[in-house]
mmCIF file with all atom_site columns, C-alpha atoms in Angstrom:
data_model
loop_
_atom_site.group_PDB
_atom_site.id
_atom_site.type_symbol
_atom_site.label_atom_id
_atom_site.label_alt_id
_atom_site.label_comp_id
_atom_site.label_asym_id
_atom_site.label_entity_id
_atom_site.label_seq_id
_atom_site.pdbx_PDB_ins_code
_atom_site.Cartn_x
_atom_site.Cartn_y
_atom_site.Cartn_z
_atom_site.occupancy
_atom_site.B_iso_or_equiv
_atom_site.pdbx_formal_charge
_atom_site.auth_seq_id
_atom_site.auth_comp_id
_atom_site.auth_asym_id
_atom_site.auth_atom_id
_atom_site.pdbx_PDB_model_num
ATOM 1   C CA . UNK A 1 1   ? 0.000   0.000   0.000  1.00 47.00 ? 1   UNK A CA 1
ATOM 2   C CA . UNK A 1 2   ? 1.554   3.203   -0.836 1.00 49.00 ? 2   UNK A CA 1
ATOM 3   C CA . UNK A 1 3   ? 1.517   5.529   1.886  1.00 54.00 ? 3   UNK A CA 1
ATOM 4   C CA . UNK A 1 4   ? 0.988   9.811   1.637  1.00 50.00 ? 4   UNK A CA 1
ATOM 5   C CA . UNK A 1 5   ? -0.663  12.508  3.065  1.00 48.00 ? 5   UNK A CA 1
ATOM 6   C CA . UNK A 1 6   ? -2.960  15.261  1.692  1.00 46.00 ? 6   UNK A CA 1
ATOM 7   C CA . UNK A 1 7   ? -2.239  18.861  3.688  1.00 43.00 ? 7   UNK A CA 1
ATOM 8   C CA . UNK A 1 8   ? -4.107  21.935  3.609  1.00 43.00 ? 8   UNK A CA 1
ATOM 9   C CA . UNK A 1 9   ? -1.803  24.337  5.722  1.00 45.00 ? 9   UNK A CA 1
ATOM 10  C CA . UNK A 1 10  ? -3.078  25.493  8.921  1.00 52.00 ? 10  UNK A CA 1
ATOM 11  C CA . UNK A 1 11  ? -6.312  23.125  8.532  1.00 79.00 ? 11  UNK A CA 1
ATOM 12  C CA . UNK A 1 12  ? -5.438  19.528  8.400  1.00 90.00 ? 12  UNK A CA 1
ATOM 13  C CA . UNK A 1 13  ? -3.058  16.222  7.831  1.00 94.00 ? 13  UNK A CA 1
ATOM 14  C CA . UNK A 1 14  ? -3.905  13.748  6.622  1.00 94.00 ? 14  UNK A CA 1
ATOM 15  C CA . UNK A 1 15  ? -2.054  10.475  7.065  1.00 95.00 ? 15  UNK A CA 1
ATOM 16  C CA . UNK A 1 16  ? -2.322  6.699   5.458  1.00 95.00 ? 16  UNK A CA 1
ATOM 17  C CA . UNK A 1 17  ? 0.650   4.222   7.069  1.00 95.00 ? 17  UNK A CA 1
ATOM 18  C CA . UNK A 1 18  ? 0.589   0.631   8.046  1.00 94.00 ? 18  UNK A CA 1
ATOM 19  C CA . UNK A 1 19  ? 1.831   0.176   12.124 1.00 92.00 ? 19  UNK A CA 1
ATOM 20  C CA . UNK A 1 20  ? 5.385   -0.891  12.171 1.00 94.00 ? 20  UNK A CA 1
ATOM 21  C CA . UNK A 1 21  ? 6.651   -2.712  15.183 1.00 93.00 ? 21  UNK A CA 1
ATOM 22  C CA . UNK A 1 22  ? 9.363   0.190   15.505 1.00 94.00 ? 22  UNK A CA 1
ATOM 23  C CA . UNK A 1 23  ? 6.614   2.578   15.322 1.00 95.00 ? 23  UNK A CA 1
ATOM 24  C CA . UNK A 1 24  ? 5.585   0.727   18.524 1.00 93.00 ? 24  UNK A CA 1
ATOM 25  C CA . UNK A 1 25  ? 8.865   0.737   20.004 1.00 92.00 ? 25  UNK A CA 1
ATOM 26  C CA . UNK A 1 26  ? 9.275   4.216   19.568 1.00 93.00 ? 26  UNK A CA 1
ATOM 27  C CA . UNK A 1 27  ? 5.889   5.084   20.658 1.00 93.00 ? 27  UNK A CA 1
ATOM 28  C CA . UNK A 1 28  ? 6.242   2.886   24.086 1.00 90.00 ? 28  UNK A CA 1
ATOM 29  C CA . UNK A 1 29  ? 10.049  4.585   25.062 1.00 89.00 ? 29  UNK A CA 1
ATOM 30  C CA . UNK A 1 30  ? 8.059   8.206   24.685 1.00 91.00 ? 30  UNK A CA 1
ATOM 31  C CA . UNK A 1 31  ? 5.168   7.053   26.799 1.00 90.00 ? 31  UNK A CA 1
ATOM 32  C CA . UNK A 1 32  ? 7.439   5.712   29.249 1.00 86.00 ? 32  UNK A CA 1
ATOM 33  C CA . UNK A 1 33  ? 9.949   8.748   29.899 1.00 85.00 ? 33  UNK A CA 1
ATOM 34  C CA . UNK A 1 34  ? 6.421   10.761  29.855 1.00 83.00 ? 34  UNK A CA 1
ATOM 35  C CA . UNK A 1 35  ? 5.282   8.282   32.969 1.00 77.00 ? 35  UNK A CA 1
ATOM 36  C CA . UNK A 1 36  ? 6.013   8.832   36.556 1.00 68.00 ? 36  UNK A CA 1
ATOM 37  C CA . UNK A 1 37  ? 4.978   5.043   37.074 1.00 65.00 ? 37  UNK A CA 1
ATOM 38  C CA . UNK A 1 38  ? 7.497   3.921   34.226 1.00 65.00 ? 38  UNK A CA 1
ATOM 39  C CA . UNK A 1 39  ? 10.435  6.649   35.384 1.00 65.00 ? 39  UNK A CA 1
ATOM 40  C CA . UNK A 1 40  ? 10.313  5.239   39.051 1.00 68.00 ? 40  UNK A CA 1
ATOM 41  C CA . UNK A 1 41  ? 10.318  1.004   38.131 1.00 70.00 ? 41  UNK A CA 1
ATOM 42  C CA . UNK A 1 42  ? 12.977  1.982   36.193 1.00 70.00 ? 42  UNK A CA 1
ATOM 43  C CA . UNK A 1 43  ? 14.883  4.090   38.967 1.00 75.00 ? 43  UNK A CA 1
ATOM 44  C CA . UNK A 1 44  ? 14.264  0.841   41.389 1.00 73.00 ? 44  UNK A CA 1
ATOM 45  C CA . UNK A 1 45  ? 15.178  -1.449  38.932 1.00 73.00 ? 45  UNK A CA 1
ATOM 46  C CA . UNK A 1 46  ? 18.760  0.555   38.649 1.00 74.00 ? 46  UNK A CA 1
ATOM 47  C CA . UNK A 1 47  ? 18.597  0.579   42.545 1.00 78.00 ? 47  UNK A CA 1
ATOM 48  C CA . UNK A 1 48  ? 18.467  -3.420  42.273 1.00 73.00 ? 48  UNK A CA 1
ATOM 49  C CA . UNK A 1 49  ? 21.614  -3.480  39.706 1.00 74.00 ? 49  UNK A CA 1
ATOM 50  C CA . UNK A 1 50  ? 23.800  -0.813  41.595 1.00 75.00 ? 50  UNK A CA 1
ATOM 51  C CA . UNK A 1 51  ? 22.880  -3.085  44.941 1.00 75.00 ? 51  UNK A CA 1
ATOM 52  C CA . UNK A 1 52  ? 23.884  -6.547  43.306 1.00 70.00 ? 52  UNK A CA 1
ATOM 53  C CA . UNK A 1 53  ? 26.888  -4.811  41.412 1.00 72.00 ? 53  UNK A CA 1
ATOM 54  C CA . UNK A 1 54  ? 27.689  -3.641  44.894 1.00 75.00 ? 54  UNK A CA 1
ATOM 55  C CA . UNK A 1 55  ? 27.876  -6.891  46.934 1.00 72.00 ? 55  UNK A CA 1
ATOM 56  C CA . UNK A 1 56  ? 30.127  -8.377  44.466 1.00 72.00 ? 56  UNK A CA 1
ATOM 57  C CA . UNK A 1 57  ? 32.184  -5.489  44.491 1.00 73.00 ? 57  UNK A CA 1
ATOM 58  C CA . UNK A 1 58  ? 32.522  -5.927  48.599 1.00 74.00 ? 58  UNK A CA 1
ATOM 59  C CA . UNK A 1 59  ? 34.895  -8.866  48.765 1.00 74.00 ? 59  UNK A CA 1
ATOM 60  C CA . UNK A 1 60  ? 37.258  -6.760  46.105 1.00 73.00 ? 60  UNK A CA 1
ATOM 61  C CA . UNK A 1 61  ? 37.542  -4.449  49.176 1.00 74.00 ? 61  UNK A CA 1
ATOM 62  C CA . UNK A 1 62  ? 38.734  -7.120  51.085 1.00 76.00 ? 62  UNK A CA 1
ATOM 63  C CA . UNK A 1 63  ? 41.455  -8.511  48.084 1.00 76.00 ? 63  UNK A CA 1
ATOM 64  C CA . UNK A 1 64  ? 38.706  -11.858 47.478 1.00 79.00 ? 64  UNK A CA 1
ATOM 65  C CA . UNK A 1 65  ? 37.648  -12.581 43.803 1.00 77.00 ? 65  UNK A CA 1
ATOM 66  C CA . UNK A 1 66  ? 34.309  -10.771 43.291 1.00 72.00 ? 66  UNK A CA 1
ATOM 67  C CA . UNK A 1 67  ? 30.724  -12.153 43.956 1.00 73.00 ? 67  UNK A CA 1
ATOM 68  C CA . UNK A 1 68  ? 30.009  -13.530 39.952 1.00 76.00 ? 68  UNK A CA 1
ATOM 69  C CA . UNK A 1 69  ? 26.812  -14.744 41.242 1.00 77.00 ? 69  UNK A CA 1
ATOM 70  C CA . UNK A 1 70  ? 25.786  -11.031 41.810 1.00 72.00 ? 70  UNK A CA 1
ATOM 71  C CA . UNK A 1 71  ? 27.207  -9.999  38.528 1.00 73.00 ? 71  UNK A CA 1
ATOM 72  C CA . UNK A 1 72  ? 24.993  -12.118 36.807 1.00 76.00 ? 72  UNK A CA 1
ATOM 73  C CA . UNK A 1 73  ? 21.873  -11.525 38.554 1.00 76.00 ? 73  UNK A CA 1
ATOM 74  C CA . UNK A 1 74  ? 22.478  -7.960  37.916 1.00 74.00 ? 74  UNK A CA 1
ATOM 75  C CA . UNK A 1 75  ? 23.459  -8.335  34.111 1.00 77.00 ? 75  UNK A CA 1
ATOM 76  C CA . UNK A 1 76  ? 20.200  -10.454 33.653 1.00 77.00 ? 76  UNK A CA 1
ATOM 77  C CA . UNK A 1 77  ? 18.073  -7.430  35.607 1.00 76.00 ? 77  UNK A CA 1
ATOM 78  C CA . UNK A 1 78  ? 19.409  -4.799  32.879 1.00 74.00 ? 78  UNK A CA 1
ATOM 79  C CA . UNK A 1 79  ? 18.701  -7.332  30.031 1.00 73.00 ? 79  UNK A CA 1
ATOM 80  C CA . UNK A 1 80  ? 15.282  -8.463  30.942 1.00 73.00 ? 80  UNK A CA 1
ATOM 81  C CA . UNK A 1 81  ? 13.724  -5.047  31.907 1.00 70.00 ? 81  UNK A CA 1
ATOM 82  C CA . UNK A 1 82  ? 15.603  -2.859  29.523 1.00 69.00 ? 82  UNK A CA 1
ATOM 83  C CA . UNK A 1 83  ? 16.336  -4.901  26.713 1.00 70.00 ? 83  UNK A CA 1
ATOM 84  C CA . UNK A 1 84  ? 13.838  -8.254  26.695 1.00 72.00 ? 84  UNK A CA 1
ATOM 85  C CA . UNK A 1 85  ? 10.735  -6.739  27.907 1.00 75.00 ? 85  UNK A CA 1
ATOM 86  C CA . UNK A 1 86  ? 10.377  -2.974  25.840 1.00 76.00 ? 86  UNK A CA 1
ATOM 87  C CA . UNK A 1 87  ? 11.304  -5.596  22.896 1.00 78.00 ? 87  UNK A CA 1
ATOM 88  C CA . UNK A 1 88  ? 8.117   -7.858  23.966 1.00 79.00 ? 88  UNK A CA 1
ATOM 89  C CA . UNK A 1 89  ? 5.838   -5.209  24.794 1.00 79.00 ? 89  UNK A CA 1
ATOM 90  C CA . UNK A 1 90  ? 6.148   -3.358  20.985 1.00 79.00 ? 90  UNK A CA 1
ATOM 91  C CA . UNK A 1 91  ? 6.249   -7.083  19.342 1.00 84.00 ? 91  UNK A CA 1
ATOM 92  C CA . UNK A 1 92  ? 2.522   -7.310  21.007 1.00 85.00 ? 92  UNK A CA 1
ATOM 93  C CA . UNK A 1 93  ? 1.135   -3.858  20.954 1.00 78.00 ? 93  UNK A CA 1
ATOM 94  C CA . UNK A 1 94  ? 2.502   -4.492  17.351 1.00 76.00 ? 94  UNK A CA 1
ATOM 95  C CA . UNK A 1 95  ? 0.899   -7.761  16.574 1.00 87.00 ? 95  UNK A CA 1
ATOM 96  C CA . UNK A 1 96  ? -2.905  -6.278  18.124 1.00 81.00 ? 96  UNK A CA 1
ATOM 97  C CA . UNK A 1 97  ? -2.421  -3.346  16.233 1.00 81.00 ? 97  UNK A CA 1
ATOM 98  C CA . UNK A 1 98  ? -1.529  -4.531  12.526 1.00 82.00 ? 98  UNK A CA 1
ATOM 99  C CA . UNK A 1 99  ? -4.488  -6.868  12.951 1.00 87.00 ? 99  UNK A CA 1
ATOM 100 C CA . UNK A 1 100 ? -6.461  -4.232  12.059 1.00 87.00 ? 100 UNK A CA 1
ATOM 101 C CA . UNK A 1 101 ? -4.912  -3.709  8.470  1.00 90.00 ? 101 UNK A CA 1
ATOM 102 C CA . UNK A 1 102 ? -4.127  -0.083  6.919  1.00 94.00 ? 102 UNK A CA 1
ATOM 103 C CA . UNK A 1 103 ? -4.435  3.037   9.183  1.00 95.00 ? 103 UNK A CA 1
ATOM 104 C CA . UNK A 1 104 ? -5.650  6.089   8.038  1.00 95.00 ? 104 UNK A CA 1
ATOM 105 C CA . UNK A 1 105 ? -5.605  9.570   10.340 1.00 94.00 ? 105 UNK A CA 1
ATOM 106 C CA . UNK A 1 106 ? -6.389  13.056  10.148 1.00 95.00 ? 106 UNK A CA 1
ATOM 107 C CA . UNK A 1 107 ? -5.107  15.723  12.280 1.00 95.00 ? 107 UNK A CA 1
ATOM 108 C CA . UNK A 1 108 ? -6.896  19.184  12.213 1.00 94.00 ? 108 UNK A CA 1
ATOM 109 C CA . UNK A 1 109 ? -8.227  21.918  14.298 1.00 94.00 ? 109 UNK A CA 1
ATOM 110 C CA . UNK A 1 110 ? -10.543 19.804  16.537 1.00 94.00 ? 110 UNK A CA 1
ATOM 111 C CA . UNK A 1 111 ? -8.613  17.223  17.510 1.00 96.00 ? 111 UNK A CA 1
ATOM 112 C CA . UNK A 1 112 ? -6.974  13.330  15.647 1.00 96.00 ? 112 UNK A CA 1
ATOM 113 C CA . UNK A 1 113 ? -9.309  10.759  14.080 1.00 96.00 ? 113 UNK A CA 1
ATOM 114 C CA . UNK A 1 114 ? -7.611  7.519   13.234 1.00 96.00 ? 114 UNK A CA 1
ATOM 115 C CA . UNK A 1 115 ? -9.588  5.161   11.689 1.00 96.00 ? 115 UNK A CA 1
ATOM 116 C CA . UNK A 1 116 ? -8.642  1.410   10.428 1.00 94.00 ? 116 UNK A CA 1
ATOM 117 C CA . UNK A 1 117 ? -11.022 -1.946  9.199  1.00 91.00 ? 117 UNK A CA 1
ATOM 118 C CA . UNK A 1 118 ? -11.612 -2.419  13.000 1.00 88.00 ? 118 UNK A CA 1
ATOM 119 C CA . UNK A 1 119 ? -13.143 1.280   13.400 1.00 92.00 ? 119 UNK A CA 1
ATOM 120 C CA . UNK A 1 120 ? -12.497 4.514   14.004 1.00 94.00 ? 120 UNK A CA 1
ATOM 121 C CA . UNK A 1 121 ? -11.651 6.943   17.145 1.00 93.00 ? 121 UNK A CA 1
ATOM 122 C CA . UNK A 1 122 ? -11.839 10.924  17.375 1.00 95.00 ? 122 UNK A CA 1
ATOM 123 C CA . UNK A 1 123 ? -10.110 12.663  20.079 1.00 94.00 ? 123 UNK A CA 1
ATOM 124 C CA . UNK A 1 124 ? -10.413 16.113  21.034 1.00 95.00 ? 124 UNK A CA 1
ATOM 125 C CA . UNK A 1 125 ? -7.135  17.760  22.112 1.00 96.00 ? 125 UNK A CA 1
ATOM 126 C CA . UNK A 1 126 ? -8.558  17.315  25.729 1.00 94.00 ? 126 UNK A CA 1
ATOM 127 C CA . UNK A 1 127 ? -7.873  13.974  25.457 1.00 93.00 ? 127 UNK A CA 1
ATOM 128 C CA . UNK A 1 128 ? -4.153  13.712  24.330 1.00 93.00 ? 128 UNK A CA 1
ATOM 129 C CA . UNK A 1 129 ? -2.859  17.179  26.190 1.00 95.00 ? 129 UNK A CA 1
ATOM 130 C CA . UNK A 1 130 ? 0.456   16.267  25.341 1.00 94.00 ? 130 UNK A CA 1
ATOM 131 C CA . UNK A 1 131 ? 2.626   14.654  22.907 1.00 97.00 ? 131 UNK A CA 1
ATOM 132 C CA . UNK A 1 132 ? 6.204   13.286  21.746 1.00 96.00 ? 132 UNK A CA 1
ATOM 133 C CA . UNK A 1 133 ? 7.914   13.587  18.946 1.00 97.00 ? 133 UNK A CA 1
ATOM 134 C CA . UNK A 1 134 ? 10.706  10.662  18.222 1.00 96.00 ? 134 UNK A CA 1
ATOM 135 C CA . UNK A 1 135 ? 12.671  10.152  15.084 1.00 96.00 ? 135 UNK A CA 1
ATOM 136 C CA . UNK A 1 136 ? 9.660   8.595   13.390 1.00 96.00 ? 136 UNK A CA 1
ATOM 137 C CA . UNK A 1 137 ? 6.755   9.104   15.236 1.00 96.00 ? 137 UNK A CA 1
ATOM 138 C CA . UNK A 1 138 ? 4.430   11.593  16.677 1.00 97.00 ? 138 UNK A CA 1
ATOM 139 C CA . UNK A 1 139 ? 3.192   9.859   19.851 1.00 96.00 ? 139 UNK A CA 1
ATOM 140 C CA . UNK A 1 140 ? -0.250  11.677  21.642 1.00 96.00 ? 140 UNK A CA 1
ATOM 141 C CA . UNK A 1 141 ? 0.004   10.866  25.008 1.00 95.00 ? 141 UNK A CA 1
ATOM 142 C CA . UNK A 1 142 ? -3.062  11.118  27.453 1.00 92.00 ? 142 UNK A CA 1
ATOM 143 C CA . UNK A 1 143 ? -3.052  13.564  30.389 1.00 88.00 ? 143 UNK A CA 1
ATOM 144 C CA . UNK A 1 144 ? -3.877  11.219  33.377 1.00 87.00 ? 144 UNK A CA 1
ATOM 145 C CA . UNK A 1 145 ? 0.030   10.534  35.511 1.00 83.00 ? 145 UNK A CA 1
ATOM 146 C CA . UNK A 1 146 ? 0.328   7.017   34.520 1.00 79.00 ? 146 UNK A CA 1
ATOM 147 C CA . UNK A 1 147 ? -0.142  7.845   30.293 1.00 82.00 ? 147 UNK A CA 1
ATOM 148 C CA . UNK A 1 148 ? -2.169  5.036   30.346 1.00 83.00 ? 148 UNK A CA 1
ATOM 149 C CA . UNK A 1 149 ? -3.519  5.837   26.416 1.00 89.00 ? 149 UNK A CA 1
ATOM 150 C CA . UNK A 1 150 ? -1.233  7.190   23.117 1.00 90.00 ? 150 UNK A CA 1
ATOM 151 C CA . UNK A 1 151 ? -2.027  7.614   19.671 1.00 94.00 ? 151 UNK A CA 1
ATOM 152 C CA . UNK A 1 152 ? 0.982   6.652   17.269 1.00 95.00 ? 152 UNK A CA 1
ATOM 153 C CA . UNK A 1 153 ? 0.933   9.169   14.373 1.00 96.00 ? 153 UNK A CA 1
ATOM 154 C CA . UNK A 1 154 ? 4.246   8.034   11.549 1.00 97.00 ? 154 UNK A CA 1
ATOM 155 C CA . UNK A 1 155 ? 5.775   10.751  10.135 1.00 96.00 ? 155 UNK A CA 1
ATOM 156 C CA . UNK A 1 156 ? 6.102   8.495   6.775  1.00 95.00 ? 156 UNK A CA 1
ATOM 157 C CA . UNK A 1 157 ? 2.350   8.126   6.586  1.00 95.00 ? 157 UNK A CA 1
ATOM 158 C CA . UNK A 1 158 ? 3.024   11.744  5.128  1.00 93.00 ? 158 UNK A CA 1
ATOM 159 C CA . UNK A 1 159 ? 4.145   11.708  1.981  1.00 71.00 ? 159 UNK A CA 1
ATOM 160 C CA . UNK A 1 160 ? 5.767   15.329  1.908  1.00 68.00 ? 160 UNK A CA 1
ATOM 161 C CA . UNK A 1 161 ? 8.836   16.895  4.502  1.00 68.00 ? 161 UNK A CA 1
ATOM 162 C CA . UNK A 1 162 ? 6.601   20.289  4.701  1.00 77.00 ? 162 UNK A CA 1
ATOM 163 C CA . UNK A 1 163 ? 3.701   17.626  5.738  1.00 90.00 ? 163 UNK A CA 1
ATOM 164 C CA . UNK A 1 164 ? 5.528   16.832  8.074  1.00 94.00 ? 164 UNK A CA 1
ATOM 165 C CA . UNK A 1 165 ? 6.059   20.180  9.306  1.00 93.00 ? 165 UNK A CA 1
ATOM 166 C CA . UNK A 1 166 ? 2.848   21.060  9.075  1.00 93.00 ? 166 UNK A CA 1
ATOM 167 C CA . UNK A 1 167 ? 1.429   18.441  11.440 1.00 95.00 ? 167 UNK A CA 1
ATOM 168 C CA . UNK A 1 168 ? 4.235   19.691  14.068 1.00 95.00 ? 168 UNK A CA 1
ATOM 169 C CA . UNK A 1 169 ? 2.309   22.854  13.522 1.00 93.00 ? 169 UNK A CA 1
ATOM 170 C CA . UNK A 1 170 ? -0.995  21.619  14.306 1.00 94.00 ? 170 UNK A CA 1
ATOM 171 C CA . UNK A 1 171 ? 0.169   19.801  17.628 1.00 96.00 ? 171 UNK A CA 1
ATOM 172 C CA . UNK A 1 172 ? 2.060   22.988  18.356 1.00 96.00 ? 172 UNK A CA 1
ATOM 173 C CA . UNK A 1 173 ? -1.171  24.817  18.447 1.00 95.00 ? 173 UNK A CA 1
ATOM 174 C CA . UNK A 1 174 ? -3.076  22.322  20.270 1.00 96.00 ? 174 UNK A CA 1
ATOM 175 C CA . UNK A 1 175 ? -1.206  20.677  22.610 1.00 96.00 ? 175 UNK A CA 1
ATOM 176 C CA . UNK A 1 176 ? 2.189   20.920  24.650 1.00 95.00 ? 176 UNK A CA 1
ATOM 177 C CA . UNK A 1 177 ? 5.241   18.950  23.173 1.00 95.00 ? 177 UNK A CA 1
ATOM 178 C CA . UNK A 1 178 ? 7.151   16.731  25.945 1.00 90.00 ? 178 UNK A CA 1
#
């Protein structure tokens, strides 16, 4: 499906893009630096590292070989929660997403409408105060602390660089930028 956008300046983008997994990816690091709930697991999580890297750093103090056991653990902590699991979470926000075929959006004065063969939703800029822009994505990102809803909007879903521009615009206007 070729993908490309329509743009009348100031009024609206529109967007037509199939969900990529990295859209996903993208999409899920925003909504997690945007997160107080995400920001502090991951502070405790580093807590939990710097504590096992710590007791096998203990018996260097006292000229023993350090505590490999703790290495490990701590090694496996960084690779499951910062590595393993964002990698999971996009492959199945990916995989419930792309069920639903071709997506087609359109960003104007009112608000997003994104619309696909399962449906279609309208938001009001009420319901997405905020948003994120990553190298591939603009991510909408509800207000409540926990971000618990986003709207992934592909920058190659439009088909010109001003298009881009222009939707940066719109969210400008509308919303604050993260």
């Amino acid at each position: 499906m070729e993908e490309h956008a329509e743009t009348t300046v100031g009024e609206c983008v529109e967007l037509e893009y199939q969900v990529a997994r990295e859209d996903m990816r993208q999409a899920l690091k925003a909504r997690a630096r945007a997160s107080g709930r995400a920001r502090r697991a991951q502070r405790f999580a580093l807590i939990g590292v710097a504590a096992f890297v710590g007791a096998s750093a203990v018996p260097l103090a006292d000229g023993e070989a350090p505590d490999t056991q703790s290495l490990v653990i701590a090694g496996l902590i960084v690779v499951l929660l910062f590595v393993l699991q964002p990698w999971l979470m996009a492959r199945q926000f990916h995989k419930i997403a792309s069920r639903n075929g071709a997506y087609s959006g359109r960003v104007d004065d009112f608000g997003v409408t994104v619309s696909n063969t399962g449906g279609s939703s309208r938001l009001n800029w009420l319901a997405a105060p905020h948003y994120a822009e990553t190298p591939d994505t603009f991510v909408l990102l509800s207000g409540d602390k926990n971000v618990s809803c986003l709207t992934v909007l592909p920058k190659r879903g439009v088909r010109e660089a001003g298009s881009v521009d222009d939707l940066r615009t719109l969210l400008d206007r509308h919303i604050r930028r993260l």
